[in-house]
């Protein structure tokens, strides 16, 4: 059942944000095809460590495709070639012996490199700080079943809420735009009755913050929705646009 | 005025202006094409269409100014967006691979746009800013297309226009927030059909005229 | 020292109300004057930081991930319990309380568990108000599913991503307070020491994981919500960064560690398939609602599952436990899976797996219904194993998953060190010897949203504290200690990688202190751990420098703590000479091989006090008093 492969890796190495980086080549042999991509890097790192070299830095935590911590551009594809899959859930059975795999960090002005493949995505947090919440204090909520919400709406909101904040949308967007991420959060709350009271304020504030952080602009190229590991749809970007125009032109919110 | 600049100066505001002006151009293209197609009915019909158009007088001037303003908006927002997008990724990827979302049209919008701009200027100098007192519009057109280089340039430009609107048309709807599981696939199809109409409709005219003379 | 749990007097149902009334209040205008450190941004930490800031306290919030949204709670799949009784199936606060106490094999405090059940309903209300898209029925009302250890349907869920949605809810509340200026976030910071001044917890020392800088932070109170230590087993379902370091540092500073041997092995995980494996993936327990667990009747039967006829399959859970069937609690399900594999009936390449079969459910409900319920779990399973659960049964095996043990806390969730509050998985309080599914999320949020906002006020106004800053010598000492330790790690320069040593530690614990334990095994484990620890400090290889983003160094520090902590775990397991819940000592079992408690001698919380690196820890017992439930032999037959 198990099979092993030999591969060549070209990995982006960069000491920190202030110095220039470049590619280094490594050979990984006897890689079991049942390994996850990150386990493969673990194996390479073990060897680098034993050889007295600096192991490759990469972010990861849950290794189940839910925390959104991992991510790299593999052969030009964010999170690698599989659809709906984070890097940690990508398995080596999708590669063949003899392959050369080029691994690069997310590249965007708003995501400066920390080291090697690890980048700083705190810009996403800032977008949420700008308005990605419903303003309810603990304690005052009515009964959970007080407001029925149709299953269809709840499911749509859930589709949008499934975003793991990994940044693959930005990484794969030819324009390094964060509109899928922002659109998903604005959509989740715009769809639900609980989120309506602040919808206008939220849409304006979050979009403005996103602009301020130097993300690019959506060109409706749809690369993000294809690469998104949670398959968030660009219909959420359209909804964000509607919410923003409604708020900017139709509401009294400045 | 703060809310105004805040709204239109934002990324989405610029996109909104792109979409509205772009769609306006699409309407313009349809009208322009409808007019131009009269050339297939012979030179008299074509000339009289041109005369009718010019007899609109101030209305026409208004439309021309409108087009100009819209062009300035479309082009300046487009270039600004392009510049910002470029700056948003200072270091490029070594390996670029499409995931399957990008199309020829979407990947080339700024470039096809700039070519269109150059073409429009060229086109206006050919057919618009010319002395028409001693000649008919058909004469001007057929003189021009007697030269193969004109035919080539015009046909090429029309292919470029087709590529631009193949993405631009549906993209404008998406930008305006019109996305629906039932209708978006249809719009995407329509976008392609529209680009074919533009490409073939306009593109064939120079060839046709060159064959006439 | 007598441990005082500070349980309020009076009838069980009135305790919390009475206590809230008796707790002193902080004048609203004064709240801003208090600085509170919250370590952790999971369900417990995120909700605590947000609610404390909502009250007006000034909060500093720390986590090791790059964003608070990525705390390990994000991975919880199945759901969260509440006693809403929306299904009209006989649920009540009392029943949730009783199920949880019983599920924990009568090793938790009545008062804490009852409070948990009481506030459970408010959690759901609050989460819905936050915009969490829980699953709903067509009519628009909330939907429920069933979970192990309960016969009512009380679990609320958001697809297979409940933890994610609850955490994003807490995270959004937290970010709202960041916007309000009341919470300052410190992501990518690892807590490396607790600072105790005059016996009170007054601050922490952290390492900035990007620059390597050692930072000191002082406060009026420290709230630790740093999660569980299941990674002591190396392979577990926990996130890679989950650690014992924060709580272990606090233990070394005088906080008592309670019941470290209560570690939960989850029955439904994807089996191990290679030495390179870095973690195990949980398949939500909710799968046992519709999946049927079986093994071939004859040991060594290597036929593919589809070729084994119905008559030759052993649905051992259904046969043995007719009333709970596949939904027995986790410890019971895990032990039975192990027992079947030990009999040679295990399946798969390694023989360490049992089947979880959806064939009948698909036949009954149709593929669509099953896909709607479990689609994303099936997808995840297929991604990892390249086998399609709609066609072939899943293979599952138990894995280390959750820990009931943690720092000792009283009814106010304060440890024996005044000013140190501990919440969520990091404390020991609510799940006794075994946690029921969907109740860790409930506990984390109960602690953070609905308990700490009251109890911290009582502490802040109830106890005098001197003014301290980070210039205090205690901070200097802690920084010195932390720096020394880092330098020591970097200078070992041996030949074995830290992961390699950690893997070996995991083997030792899994072998001798896992699903079943024996006295001689534990003695052996203790020796092996001591040896391994010795080897670590002589032969580990930690590359890089301290002033850098150095993930190897981070891991080394955590493993060094695991190596010390593992011994405490084993000691506790050794001292508890009974079986209860997830702690199963071979020598103490009923005729039906169930855990056999010794209520006479072990109906207590074992709280361990650190006495020095070379001295054995001291055991303090907090007797558990049951006034409202009768201690029975758990039966799920
Ligand atoms: C795969 C899986 C599925 C689960 N499913 C369910 C379920 O369906 N229902 C249920 O009820 N429970 C479930 N659980 C259990 C539940 O998810 C956890 O017990 C719970 O989320 C723990 O929350 P917490 O807030 O206590 O800690 P965590 O979420 O673990 O958060 C710990 C926080 O502390 C921080 N931290 C840790 N160490 C340090 C340090 N040294 N310095 C600084 N910060 C630190 C981390 O950065 C993090 O922010 C599941 C667990 C797993 C592993
Ligand atoms: C007949 C002429 C033209 C038509 C019909 C047209 C139409 C459109 C349409 C419909 C869009 C889509 C807007 C959206 O995505 O929301 C668009 C986008 C664009 N156009 Fe044009 N356009 C024309 C000329 C030009 C010219 C002259 C330029 C100039 C330089 C240009 C540059 C662009 C660019 C860069 C975009 C992409 C903007 C983005 O999505 O970021 N276009 N066009
Ligand atoms: S929208 Fe998708 S790609 Fe973007 S951050 Fe969210 S999950 Fe990642
Ligand atoms: S490591 Fe959590 S999503 Fe990949």
Tab-separated table of C-alpha atoms and ligand atoms in Angstrom, chain A residues 60-70 86 88 164, ligand 4:
chain	number	residue	atom	x	y	z
A	60	UNK	CA	1.168	25.594	11.255
A	61	UNK	CA	-0.847	24.511	14.227
A	62	UNK	CA	-3.956	22.364	13.943
A	63	UNK	CA	-2.823	20.340	10.923
A	64	UNK	CA	-6.485	19.592	10.284
A	65	UNK	CA	-7.312	22.381	7.882
A	66	UNK	CA	-9.213	24.550	10.337
A	67	UNK	CA	-6.938	26.984	12.172
A	68	UNK	CA	-5.775	28.774	9.035
A	69	UNK	CA	-2.225	29.024	10.296
A	70	UNK	CA	-0.487	27.083	7.521
A	86	UNK	CA	-5.134	23.556	3.109
A	88	UNK	CA	-1.561	20.709	6.048
A	164	UNK	CA	-10.354	30.229	8.287
D	4	LIG	S1	-2.265	23.961	10.208
D	4	LIG	FE1	-4.263	24.609	10.738
D	4	LIG	S2	-5.119	24.929	8.766
D	4	LIG	FE2	-3.231	24.013	8.276
